Short mmCIF file of N, CA and C in Angstrom, two decimals:
data_model
loop_
_atom_site.label_atom_id
_atom_site.label_comp_id
_atom_site.label_asym_id
_atom_site.label_seq_id
_atom_site.Cartn_x
_atom_site.Cartn_y
_atom_site.Cartn_z
N MET A 1 18.32 -18.02 -4.19
CA MET A 1 19.48 -17.63 -5.46
C MET A 1 19.04 -17.00 -6.09
N PRO A 2 20.46 -15.93 -6.58
CA PRO A 2 20.06 -15.26 -7.23
C PRO A 2 19.21 -15.66 -8.75
N VAL A 3 18.42 -14.48 -9.13
CA VAL A 3 17.73 -14.60 -10.74
C VAL A 3 18.55 -13.43 -11.09
N PRO A 4 18.39 -13.61 -12.71
CA PRO A 4 19.15 -13.19 -13.39
C PRO A 4 18.70 -11.76 -13.98
N GLN A 5 18.92 -10.74 -14.30
CA GLN A 5 18.91 -9.39 -14.01
C GLN A 5 18.26 -8.98 -15.48
N LEU A 6 17.13 -8.59 -15.78
CA LEU A 6 17.07 -8.84 -17.78
C LEU A 6 18.28 -7.69 -18.34
N THR A 7 18.69 -8.36 -19.10
CA THR A 7 19.35 -7.19 -19.82
C THR A 7 19.27 -5.72 -20.61
N GLU A 8 19.35 -5.16 -21.45
CA GLU A 8 19.67 -4.34 -21.80
C GLU A 8 18.23 -4.17 -23.10
N ALA A 9 18.12 -5.46 -23.55
CA ALA A 9 17.72 -5.38 -24.71
C ALA A 9 16.41 -5.97 -24.26
N GLU A 10 16.65 -6.99 -23.78
CA GLU A 10 15.00 -7.75 -22.66
C GLU A 10 14.31 -6.49 -22.65
N ARG A 11 15.00 -5.89 -21.52
CA ARG A 11 14.11 -4.85 -20.91
C ARG A 11 13.11 -3.58 -22.03
N GLU A 12 14.00 -3.89 -22.83
CA GLU A 12 13.95 -2.57 -24.34
C GLU A 12 12.34 -3.21 -24.49
N GLY A 13 12.82 -4.71 -24.59
CA GLY A 13 11.36 -5.81 -25.19
C GLY A 13 9.85 -5.50 -24.34
N VAL A 14 10.33 -5.76 -23.47
CA VAL A 14 9.72 -6.13 -22.29
C VAL A 14 8.49 -4.82 -21.89
N LEU A 15 9.47 -3.48 -21.91
CA LEU A 15 8.68 -2.29 -21.89
C LEU A 15 8.03 -2.22 -23.13
N ALA A 16 7.90 -2.49 -24.46
CA ALA A 16 7.83 -2.36 -25.12
C ALA A 16 6.28 -3.12 -25.33
N SER A 17 6.12 -4.47 -24.47
CA SER A 17 5.19 -5.29 -24.45
C SER A 17 4.31 -4.95 -23.16
N LEU A 18 4.61 -4.11 -22.72
CA LEU A 18 3.73 -3.81 -21.49
C LEU A 18 3.85 -1.80 -21.29
N PRO A 19 3.40 -1.41 -22.57
CA PRO A 19 2.90 0.02 -22.79
C PRO A 19 2.17 0.81 -21.69
N GLU A 20 1.84 0.39 -20.13
CA GLU A 20 1.05 0.64 -19.50
C GLU A 20 2.34 0.80 -18.65
N TRP A 21 3.58 -0.09 -18.52
CA TRP A 21 4.28 0.11 -16.82
C TRP A 21 5.43 1.12 -17.68
N THR A 22 5.70 2.39 -16.59
CA THR A 22 7.19 3.33 -17.04
C THR A 22 8.54 2.51 -16.20
N LEU A 23 9.23 2.87 -16.86
CA LEU A 23 10.33 2.25 -16.12
C LEU A 23 11.33 3.86 -15.30
N ARG A 24 11.58 3.03 -14.28
CA ARG A 24 11.18 3.43 -13.48
C ARG A 24 12.76 4.90 -13.41
N ALA A 25 12.90 5.86 -12.57
CA ALA A 25 14.25 6.68 -13.15
C ALA A 25 16.18 5.80 -13.12
N ASP A 26 15.79 4.75 -12.24
CA ASP A 26 17.19 4.32 -11.49
C ASP A 26 17.04 2.91 -12.83
N SER A 27 15.84 2.77 -13.60
CA SER A 27 16.22 1.54 -14.73
C SER A 27 15.77 0.54 -13.79
N LEU A 28 15.67 -0.05 -12.47
CA LEU A 28 15.45 -1.13 -11.52
C LEU A 28 14.48 -1.68 -11.40
N ALA A 29 13.19 -0.79 -11.75
CA ALA A 29 11.81 -0.84 -11.78
C ALA A 29 11.00 -0.28 -12.28
N ILE A 30 9.88 -0.92 -12.39
CA ILE A 30 8.97 -0.96 -13.66
C ILE A 30 7.82 0.20 -12.70
N GLU A 31 6.80 0.58 -13.00
CA GLU A 31 5.20 1.25 -11.94
C GLU A 31 4.51 1.00 -13.00
N ARG A 32 2.94 1.32 -12.33
CA ARG A 32 2.02 1.85 -13.27
C ARG A 32 1.27 2.51 -12.06
N GLU A 33 0.58 3.87 -12.13
CA GLU A 33 -0.49 3.56 -11.28
C GLU A 33 -2.03 3.45 -12.18
N PHE A 34 -2.80 3.20 -11.02
CA PHE A 34 -4.10 2.57 -11.36
C PHE A 34 -4.95 3.79 -10.62
N LYS A 35 -6.54 4.08 -11.44
CA LYS A 35 -7.21 4.54 -10.52
C LYS A 35 -8.79 4.31 -10.83
N PHE A 36 -9.66 4.00 -9.64
CA PHE A 36 -10.76 3.06 -9.47
C PHE A 36 -11.41 4.80 -9.33
N ARG A 37 -13.23 4.09 -9.26
CA ARG A 37 -13.99 5.10 -8.74
C ARG A 37 -14.27 5.25 -7.23
N THR A 38 -13.78 4.11 -6.13
CA THR A 38 -13.79 4.19 -4.18
C THR A 38 -12.38 3.34 -4.49
N PHE A 39 -12.88 3.59 -2.53
CA PHE A 39 -11.88 2.52 -1.80
C PHE A 39 -12.32 0.55 -2.78
N SER A 40 -13.29 0.49 -2.16
CA SER A 40 -13.96 -0.59 -2.46
C SER A 40 -13.65 -1.39 -3.52
N GLU A 41 -13.74 -0.37 -4.62
CA GLU A 41 -13.45 -1.27 -5.86
C GLU A 41 -11.45 -1.60 -5.92
N ALA A 42 -10.94 -0.36 -6.04
CA ALA A 42 -9.18 -0.05 -5.32
C ALA A 42 -8.72 -0.83 -4.46
N TRP A 43 -9.51 -2.04 -3.36
CA TRP A 43 -9.47 -2.70 -2.79
C TRP A 43 -9.20 -3.96 -2.78
N ALA A 44 -10.55 -4.38 -3.58
CA ALA A 44 -10.77 -5.42 -5.03
C ALA A 44 -9.77 -5.72 -5.84
N PHE A 45 -9.36 -4.63 -5.82
CA PHE A 45 -8.14 -4.72 -7.21
C PHE A 45 -6.88 -6.02 -6.49
N MET A 46 -7.11 -4.72 -5.52
CA MET A 46 -5.43 -5.44 -4.28
C MET A 46 -5.32 -6.97 -4.42
N ALA A 47 -6.97 -7.08 -4.05
CA ALA A 47 -6.93 -8.89 -3.15
C ALA A 47 -7.06 -9.49 -4.53
N ARG A 48 -7.03 -8.98 -5.60
CA ARG A 48 -6.65 -9.71 -6.57
C ARG A 48 -5.03 -10.06 -6.84
N VAL A 49 -4.70 -8.66 -6.92
CA VAL A 49 -3.29 -8.60 -7.17
C VAL A 49 -2.68 -9.28 -5.95
N ALA A 50 -3.37 -9.84 -4.53
CA ALA A 50 -2.61 -10.82 -3.71
C ALA A 50 -2.32 -11.18 -4.11
N LEU A 51 -3.29 -12.29 -4.08
CA LEU A 51 -3.06 -13.49 -5.16
C LEU A 51 -2.30 -14.15 -5.89
N LEU A 52 -2.16 -13.39 -7.06
CA LEU A 52 -1.84 -13.20 -8.21
C LEU A 52 0.13 -13.32 -7.98
N ALA A 53 0.61 -12.21 -6.44
CA ALA A 53 2.06 -11.97 -6.10
C ALA A 53 2.35 -13.43 -5.01
N GLU A 54 1.17 -13.86 -4.25
CA GLU A 54 1.42 -15.09 -4.16
C GLU A 54 1.58 -16.54 -3.96
N LYS A 55 0.89 -16.55 -5.07
CA LYS A 55 0.43 -17.82 -6.51
C LYS A 55 2.37 -17.56 -7.29
N GLN A 56 2.75 -16.42 -7.33
CA GLN A 56 4.02 -16.43 -8.15
C GLN A 56 4.97 -16.22 -7.23
N ASP A 57 4.40 -16.04 -6.40
CA ASP A 57 5.69 -15.15 -5.27
C ASP A 57 6.88 -15.21 -5.33
N HIS A 58 6.16 -13.72 -5.67
CA HIS A 58 6.32 -12.54 -6.41
C HIS A 58 6.14 -11.35 -5.53
N HIS A 59 6.64 -10.16 -4.73
CA HIS A 59 5.38 -9.57 -4.71
C HIS A 59 6.07 -8.19 -4.99
N PRO A 60 4.81 -7.17 -5.25
CA PRO A 60 5.02 -5.60 -5.42
C PRO A 60 5.16 -4.84 -4.04
N GLU A 61 5.99 -3.53 -4.67
CA GLU A 61 5.15 -2.73 -3.96
C GLU A 61 4.70 -1.89 -3.98
N TRP A 62 3.90 -1.36 -2.82
CA TRP A 62 2.68 -0.45 -3.27
C TRP A 62 1.84 0.09 -2.45
N SER A 63 1.27 0.95 -2.70
CA SER A 63 0.20 2.19 -2.05
C SER A 63 -0.95 2.19 -2.25
N ASN A 64 -1.65 2.72 -1.27
CA ASN A 64 -3.33 2.94 -1.61
C ASN A 64 -3.52 4.50 -1.13
N VAL A 65 -4.05 5.49 -1.27
CA VAL A 65 -4.82 6.13 -1.57
C VAL A 65 -6.19 6.18 -1.60
N TYR A 66 -7.16 5.87 -0.83
CA TYR A 66 -8.61 6.27 -1.28
C TYR A 66 -8.86 4.70 -2.50
N ASN A 67 -9.31 5.41 -3.49
CA ASN A 67 -9.57 4.93 -4.59
C ASN A 67 -7.49 4.59 -5.57
N ARG A 68 -6.72 5.09 -5.64
CA ARG A 68 -5.80 5.05 -6.34
C ARG A 68 -4.69 4.13 -5.37
N VAL A 69 -3.86 3.43 -6.58
CA VAL A 69 -2.98 2.23 -5.77
C VAL A 69 -1.85 2.34 -6.83
N ALA A 70 -0.40 2.09 -6.68
CA ALA A 70 1.09 3.01 -7.48
C ALA A 70 1.16 1.13 -6.95
N ILE A 71 1.44 0.70 -8.02
CA ILE A 71 2.46 -0.56 -8.12
C ILE A 71 3.97 -0.17 -8.69
N THR A 72 4.69 -0.48 -7.98
CA THR A 72 6.59 -0.86 -8.02
C THR A 72 7.13 -2.40 -8.49
N LEU A 73 7.54 -3.37 -9.01
CA LEU A 73 8.02 -4.07 -9.70
C LEU A 73 8.96 -4.40 -9.61
N THR A 74 10.30 -4.89 -8.55
CA THR A 74 11.36 -5.45 -8.77
C THR A 74 12.43 -6.35 -8.74
N THR A 75 13.12 -6.77 -8.40
CA THR A 75 12.86 -8.35 -8.04
C THR A 75 14.76 -8.09 -7.46
N HIS A 76 14.47 -8.17 -5.72
CA HIS A 76 15.47 -7.73 -5.64
C HIS A 76 16.57 -8.85 -5.39
N ASP A 77 16.04 -10.37 -5.30
CA ASP A 77 16.92 -10.95 -5.74
C ASP A 77 18.14 -10.93 -7.04
N ALA A 78 17.26 -10.11 -7.93
CA ALA A 78 18.25 -10.34 -9.21
C ALA A 78 18.58 -8.39 -8.98
N GLY A 79 18.64 -7.15 -8.18
CA GLY A 79 19.65 -6.54 -8.06
C GLY A 79 18.97 -5.13 -8.96
N GLY A 80 17.44 -5.89 -9.53
CA GLY A 80 16.63 -4.97 -10.78
C GLY A 80 15.90 -5.85 -11.68
N LEU A 81 15.64 -5.10 -11.92
CA LEU A 81 14.47 -6.38 -13.45
C LEU A 81 14.46 -7.63 -13.64
N SER A 82 13.70 -8.30 -13.60
CA SER A 82 14.44 -9.40 -13.92
C SER A 82 13.10 -10.20 -15.02
N GLU A 83 12.33 -11.56 -15.62
CA GLU A 83 11.51 -11.82 -15.78
C GLU A 83 9.81 -12.26 -14.61
N ARG A 84 10.61 -12.22 -13.29
CA ARG A 84 9.68 -12.03 -12.80
C ARG A 84 8.27 -10.80 -12.56
N ASP A 85 9.66 -9.83 -12.65
CA ASP A 85 8.61 -8.54 -13.29
C ASP A 85 8.08 -8.24 -13.83
N SER A 86 8.35 -8.96 -15.19
CA SER A 86 7.15 -8.81 -16.90
C SER A 86 5.96 -9.54 -16.65
N LYS A 87 6.35 -11.32 -15.92
CA LYS A 87 5.51 -12.23 -15.39
C LYS A 87 4.34 -11.47 -14.98
N LEU A 88 4.68 -10.84 -13.59
CA LEU A 88 3.75 -9.94 -12.75
C LEU A 88 2.74 -9.05 -13.71
N ALA A 89 3.73 -8.16 -13.88
CA ALA A 89 3.28 -7.36 -14.33
C ALA A 89 2.23 -7.77 -15.91
N ARG A 90 2.22 -8.73 -15.75
CA ARG A 90 0.85 -8.97 -17.24
C ARG A 90 -0.04 -10.05 -16.88
N ALA A 91 0.31 -9.87 -15.78
CA ALA A 91 -0.68 -10.98 -15.20
C ALA A 91 -1.90 -9.37 -14.10
N ILE A 92 -1.38 -8.69 -13.67
CA ILE A 92 -1.94 -7.38 -12.98
C ILE A 92 -2.68 -6.99 -14.63
N ASP A 93 -2.25 -6.67 -15.86
CA ASP A 93 -2.82 -5.89 -16.91
C ASP A 93 -4.02 -6.75 -17.47
N LYS A 94 -3.61 -7.91 -17.07
CA LYS A 94 -5.31 -8.92 -17.39
C LYS A 94 -5.83 -9.12 -16.72
N LEU A 95 -6.18 -8.36 -15.54
CA LEU A 95 -7.05 -8.91 -14.62
C LEU A 95 -8.26 -7.34 -15.10
N LEU A 96 -7.16 -6.01 -15.99
CA LEU A 96 -8.08 -5.08 -16.01
C LEU A 96 -8.77 -4.84 -17.42
N ALA A 97 -8.00 -5.70 -17.98
CA ALA A 97 -8.26 -5.88 -19.70
C ALA A 97 -9.61 -6.15 -19.75
N MET B 1 -18.28 18.54 4.00
CA MET B 1 -18.03 19.47 5.25
C MET B 1 -17.36 18.81 6.28
N PRO B 2 -16.37 20.22 6.01
CA PRO B 2 -15.21 20.44 7.20
C PRO B 2 -15.31 19.77 7.96
N VAL B 3 -14.30 19.09 8.00
CA VAL B 3 -14.07 18.27 9.87
C VAL B 3 -13.08 18.72 10.42
N PRO B 4 -13.48 19.45 12.16
CA PRO B 4 -12.38 19.98 12.79
C PRO B 4 -11.21 19.81 13.20
N GLN B 5 -10.52 20.14 12.86
CA GLN B 5 -8.95 19.44 12.68
C GLN B 5 -8.70 19.49 14.93
N LEU B 6 -8.22 18.66 15.18
CA LEU B 6 -7.62 18.05 16.21
C LEU B 6 -6.77 19.93 16.82
N THR B 7 -7.45 20.25 18.38
CA THR B 7 -6.65 21.23 18.50
C THR B 7 -5.01 21.20 19.30
N GLU B 8 -3.64 21.73 19.53
CA GLU B 8 -2.65 20.87 19.89
C GLU B 8 -2.43 20.28 21.19
N ALA B 9 -3.93 20.64 21.70
CA ALA B 9 -3.63 20.19 23.39
C ALA B 9 -4.69 18.77 23.26
N GLU B 10 -5.65 18.96 22.51
CA GLU B 10 -6.52 17.08 21.51
C GLU B 10 -5.10 15.99 21.31
N ARG B 11 -4.12 17.21 19.89
CA ARG B 11 -3.26 15.99 19.98
C ARG B 11 -2.36 15.69 21.00
N GLU B 12 -1.95 16.27 21.91
CA GLU B 12 -1.24 15.77 22.71
C GLU B 12 -1.50 14.87 23.36
N GLY B 13 -3.02 14.64 23.81
CA GLY B 13 -3.13 13.84 24.59
C GLY B 13 -3.72 12.24 23.74
N VAL B 14 -4.06 12.59 22.63
CA VAL B 14 -3.85 11.39 21.20
C VAL B 14 -2.95 10.67 21.21
N LEU B 15 -1.83 11.74 21.37
CA LEU B 15 -0.61 11.38 20.51
C LEU B 15 -0.02 10.12 22.11
N ALA B 16 -0.36 10.47 23.16
CA ALA B 16 0.04 9.71 24.84
C ALA B 16 -0.51 8.91 24.70
N SER B 17 -1.66 8.39 24.29
CA SER B 17 -2.82 7.73 24.25
C SER B 17 -2.82 6.61 23.43
N LEU B 18 -1.76 6.82 21.76
CA LEU B 18 -1.41 5.86 21.22
C LEU B 18 0.69 5.59 21.07
N PRO B 19 1.02 5.09 21.88
CA PRO B 19 2.36 5.75 21.69
C PRO B 19 2.60 4.58 21.14
N GLU B 20 2.11 4.18 20.20
CA GLU B 20 2.96 2.95 18.53
C GLU B 20 3.00 4.07 17.22
N TRP B 21 2.27 5.15 17.43
CA TRP B 21 2.36 5.90 16.28
C TRP B 21 2.79 6.92 16.94
N THR B 22 3.41 7.72 15.91
CA THR B 22 4.54 9.30 15.97
C THR B 22 3.80 10.00 14.98
N LEU B 23 3.96 11.38 15.32
CA LEU B 23 3.50 12.63 14.52
C LEU B 23 4.15 12.75 14.26
N ARG B 24 3.73 13.18 12.24
CA ARG B 24 4.88 13.16 10.94
C ARG B 24 5.15 14.48 11.21
N ALA B 25 6.86 14.76 10.49
CA ALA B 25 7.32 16.11 11.28
C ALA B 25 6.27 16.85 10.17
N ASP B 26 5.51 17.55 10.14
CA ASP B 26 4.48 18.55 9.39
C ASP B 26 3.57 18.65 10.80
N SER B 27 3.28 17.32 11.73
CA SER B 27 2.10 17.65 13.18
C SER B 27 0.94 17.32 12.09
N LEU B 28 0.66 16.76 10.56
CA LEU B 28 -0.70 16.47 10.26
C LEU B 28 -0.74 15.04 10.15
N ALA B 29 -0.32 14.97 10.22
CA ALA B 29 -0.77 13.23 9.86
C ALA B 29 -0.02 12.38 11.43
N ILE B 30 -0.47 11.01 11.46
CA ILE B 30 0.30 10.25 12.54
C ILE B 30 0.52 9.22 11.75
N GLU B 31 1.56 8.32 12.20
CA GLU B 31 1.77 7.42 11.03
C GLU B 31 2.13 5.53 12.11
N ARG B 32 2.51 4.92 11.44
CA ARG B 32 2.93 4.01 12.49
C ARG B 32 3.64 2.25 11.06
N GLU B 33 4.37 1.70 11.95
CA GLU B 33 5.13 0.52 10.28
C GLU B 33 4.55 -0.84 11.66
N PHE B 34 4.40 -1.62 10.88
CA PHE B 34 4.06 -3.06 11.20
C PHE B 34 5.07 -4.13 10.20
N LYS B 35 5.32 -4.64 10.95
CA LYS B 35 6.34 -5.97 10.59
C LYS B 35 5.37 -7.30 11.02
N PHE B 36 5.15 -8.12 10.02
CA PHE B 36 4.88 -9.48 10.51
C PHE B 36 5.96 -10.66 9.69
N ARG B 37 5.46 -12.41 9.93
CA ARG B 37 6.81 -13.05 9.02
C ARG B 37 6.40 -12.72 7.69
N THR B 38 5.30 -12.54 7.46
CA THR B 38 4.79 -13.50 5.69
C THR B 38 4.20 -12.45 4.78
N PHE B 39 4.24 -12.50 3.70
CA PHE B 39 3.00 -11.53 3.17
C PHE B 39 1.40 -11.49 3.18
N SER B 40 1.91 -13.05 3.62
CA SER B 40 0.19 -13.64 3.94
C SER B 40 0.15 -12.90 5.05
N GLU B 41 0.84 -12.75 6.04
CA GLU B 41 0.06 -12.56 7.55
C GLU B 41 -0.08 -10.88 6.99
N ALA B 42 0.84 -10.16 6.68
CA ALA B 42 0.67 -8.88 6.63
C ALA B 42 -0.60 -8.72 5.39
N TRP B 43 -0.75 -9.11 4.74
CA TRP B 43 -2.41 -9.22 3.77
C TRP B 43 -3.03 -9.36 4.56
N ALA B 44 -3.29 -10.46 5.56
CA ALA B 44 -4.37 -10.65 6.73
C ALA B 44 -4.92 -9.69 7.06
N PHE B 45 -4.28 -8.57 7.89
CA PHE B 45 -4.01 -7.26 8.81
C PHE B 45 -4.39 -6.48 7.73
N MET B 46 -4.01 -6.48 6.75
CA MET B 46 -4.32 -5.62 5.49
C MET B 46 -6.14 -5.17 5.55
N ALA B 47 -6.46 -6.64 5.26
CA ALA B 47 -7.54 -6.98 4.90
C ALA B 47 -8.44 -6.57 5.97
N ARG B 48 -8.37 -6.34 7.24
CA ARG B 48 -8.80 -5.68 8.62
C ARG B 48 -9.09 -4.61 8.32
N VAL B 49 -8.01 -3.97 8.43
CA VAL B 49 -7.54 -2.70 8.05
C VAL B 49 -8.30 -1.92 7.14
N ALA B 50 -8.50 -2.71 6.22
CA ALA B 50 -9.52 -2.58 5.23
C ALA B 50 -10.67 -2.12 5.33
N LEU B 51 -11.42 -3.40 6.19
CA LEU B 51 -12.81 -3.33 6.68
C LEU B 51 -13.03 -2.16 7.52
N LEU B 52 -12.20 -2.11 8.35
CA LEU B 52 -12.35 -0.74 9.51
C LEU B 52 -12.66 0.45 9.15
N ALA B 53 -11.69 0.69 7.91
CA ALA B 53 -11.52 2.22 6.81
C ALA B 53 -13.02 1.94 6.61
N GLU B 54 -13.41 0.97 5.64
CA GLU B 54 -14.36 1.15 5.28
C GLU B 54 -16.14 1.37 5.85
N LYS B 55 -15.81 0.70 6.74
CA LYS B 55 -16.55 0.77 8.52
C LYS B 55 -16.58 2.67 8.49
N GLN B 56 -15.99 2.68 8.81
CA GLN B 56 -15.07 4.02 9.37
C GLN B 56 -15.65 5.35 8.04
N ASP B 57 -15.32 4.77 7.04
CA ASP B 57 -15.38 5.90 6.21
C ASP B 57 -14.44 6.98 6.25
N HIS B 58 -13.19 6.21 6.30
CA HIS B 58 -11.81 7.03 6.97
C HIS B 58 -10.69 5.66 6.31
N HIS B 59 -10.19 6.82 5.62
CA HIS B 59 -9.26 5.46 4.65
C HIS B 59 -7.58 5.98 5.17
N PRO B 60 -7.07 4.70 4.82
CA PRO B 60 -5.36 5.37 5.43
C PRO B 60 -5.02 5.55 4.09
N GLU B 61 -3.60 5.84 3.99
CA GLU B 61 -2.52 6.29 3.52
C GLU B 61 -1.29 5.23 3.31
N TRP B 62 -1.42 3.77 2.48
CA TRP B 62 0.12 2.89 3.41
C TRP B 62 0.32 2.36 2.00
N SER B 63 1.64 2.25 2.56
CA SER B 63 2.15 0.90 1.83
C SER B 63 2.49 -0.26 2.27
N ASN B 64 2.70 -1.47 1.69
CA ASN B 64 3.41 -2.81 1.89
C ASN B 64 4.66 -3.11 0.54
N VAL B 65 5.54 -3.81 1.13
CA VAL B 65 6.71 -3.91 0.75
C VAL B 65 6.58 -5.51 1.06
N TYR B 66 6.53 -7.35 0.99
CA TYR B 66 6.67 -7.82 1.43
C TYR B 66 5.92 -8.28 2.94
N ASN B 67 5.91 -8.18 3.56
CA ASN B 67 6.19 -8.43 5.48
C ASN B 67 6.19 -6.99 5.84
N ARG B 68 6.07 -6.58 5.35
CA ARG B 68 6.27 -4.75 5.96
C ARG B 68 4.91 -4.02 5.79
N VAL B 69 4.61 -3.04 6.77
CA VAL B 69 2.97 -2.47 5.68
C VAL B 69 3.63 -1.11 6.65
N ALA B 70 3.13 0.06 5.82
CA ALA B 70 3.34 1.31 6.82
C ALA B 70 2.08 2.54 6.42
N ILE B 71 1.48 2.62 7.62
CA ILE B 71 0.62 3.19 7.68
C ILE B 71 0.48 5.04 8.01
N THR B 72 0.03 5.68 7.31
CA THR B 72 -0.43 7.27 7.39
C THR B 72 -2.01 7.36 7.70
N LEU B 73 -2.11 8.23 8.52
CA LEU B 73 -3.24 8.85 8.49
C LEU B 73 -3.59 10.52 8.99
N THR B 74 -4.33 10.77 7.93
CA THR B 74 -4.75 11.92 8.13
C THR B 74 -5.62 11.93 7.32
N THR B 75 -6.58 13.76 8.35
CA THR B 75 -7.70 13.79 7.81
C THR B 75 -8.20 15.06 6.50
N HIS B 76 -8.04 14.61 4.87
CA HIS B 76 -8.18 15.60 4.76
C HIS B 76 -8.62 16.91 4.57
N ASP B 77 -10.09 16.44 5.11
CA ASP B 77 -11.63 16.85 5.12
C ASP B 77 -11.44 18.27 6.52
N ALA B 78 -9.87 17.79 6.98
CA ALA B 78 -9.56 18.81 8.18
C ALA B 78 -8.49 19.28 7.39
N GLY B 79 -7.89 19.40 7.02
CA GLY B 79 -6.53 19.79 6.53
C GLY B 79 -5.57 19.41 7.77
N GLY B 80 -5.25 17.81 8.26
CA GLY B 80 -4.83 17.64 9.08
C GLY B 80 -5.68 16.62 9.94
N LEU B 81 -4.87 16.94 11.31
CA LEU B 81 -5.52 15.56 12.06
C LEU B 81 -6.80 16.01 12.59
N SER B 82 -7.35 14.72 12.59
CA SER B 82 -9.20 14.80 13.47
C SER B 82 -8.99 13.59 14.53
N GLU B 83 -10.47 13.83 15.17
CA GLU B 83 -10.43 12.92 15.82
C GLU B 83 -11.10 11.59 14.77
N ARG B 84 -10.99 11.27 13.52
CA ARG B 84 -11.59 9.81 13.35
C ARG B 84 -10.04 9.34 12.76
N ASP B 85 -9.26 10.18 12.55
CA ASP B 85 -7.33 9.63 13.02
C ASP B 85 -7.30 8.69 14.15
N SER B 86 -7.60 9.91 14.99
CA SER B 86 -7.63 8.72 16.51
C SER B 86 -8.61 7.05 16.50
N LYS B 87 -9.03 7.35 15.79
CA LYS B 87 -10.49 6.63 16.26
C LYS B 87 -9.56 5.77 15.23
N LEU B 88 -10.31 5.53 13.62
CA LEU B 88 -8.88 4.15 13.66
C LEU B 88 -8.48 4.18 14.25
N ALA B 89 -6.50 4.84 14.32
CA ALA B 89 -5.30 3.96 14.94
C ALA B 89 -6.18 3.70 16.09
N ARG B 90 -7.14 3.33 16.48
CA ARG B 90 -7.21 2.53 18.37
C ARG B 90 -8.04 1.42 17.59
N ALA B 91 -8.40 1.77 16.10
CA ALA B 91 -9.40 0.25 15.90
C ALA B 91 -8.25 -0.28 15.56
N ILE B 92 -7.20 0.02 14.98
CA ILE B 92 -5.94 -0.88 14.50
C ILE B 92 -5.61 -1.36 15.39
N ASP B 93 -5.40 -0.60 16.41
CA ASP B 93 -3.96 -1.54 17.87
C ASP B 93 -5.08 -2.01 18.28
N LYS B 94 -5.73 -2.77 18.13
CA LYS B 94 -7.35 -3.51 18.83
C LYS B 94 -7.06 -4.66 18.05
N LEU B 95 -7.52 -4.19 16.89
CA LEU B 95 -6.25 -5.87 16.21
C LEU B 95 -5.51 -6.50 16.32
N LEU B 96 -4.30 -5.80 16.75
CA LEU B 96 -2.89 -6.03 17.28
C LEU B 96 -2.65 -6.80 18.38
N ALA B 97 -3.81 -6.86 19.53
CA ALA B 97 -3.64 -6.80 20.69
C ALA B 97 -3.65 -7.75 21.40
#
């Protein structure tokens, strides 16, 4: 089932409420990079994000190099950003609060 | 401590013994992509690779999108491929054997 894409006004609101995230150049995704002390700490964070993603049935595009994790959120079923992305981003931010 | 880079002959031998892996265009890394049925299965595989990586103290550059995992192995301390990469690649292949 298609998911509604955020309107431009909604997108601005989401970005204002998620100051650590940046809009990708094509406006179809939001991105955030994380840096930890070690791979072990980065992995522990990823494990928690994996559980959030599975629970929300919404999964990140992400990469890891040693102590760094880069996360991109987009909704394929919406062809861009949806409320699913802002919800997952907020939950990820909470892990680090 | 610097790690010796594989010689060209050693590299050829490693590639011959790891048929699922391909040499990156710049010859400084090997890469393999994996596809699973679900995110859960992809994540389970990643968890096992994370343990191997930590045990070998050699970590992949990797990314995940839902059921797909892409792994790049290179040795920064060697400025390219080393025996550490072939060792980790072999251990990863064993997980799927």
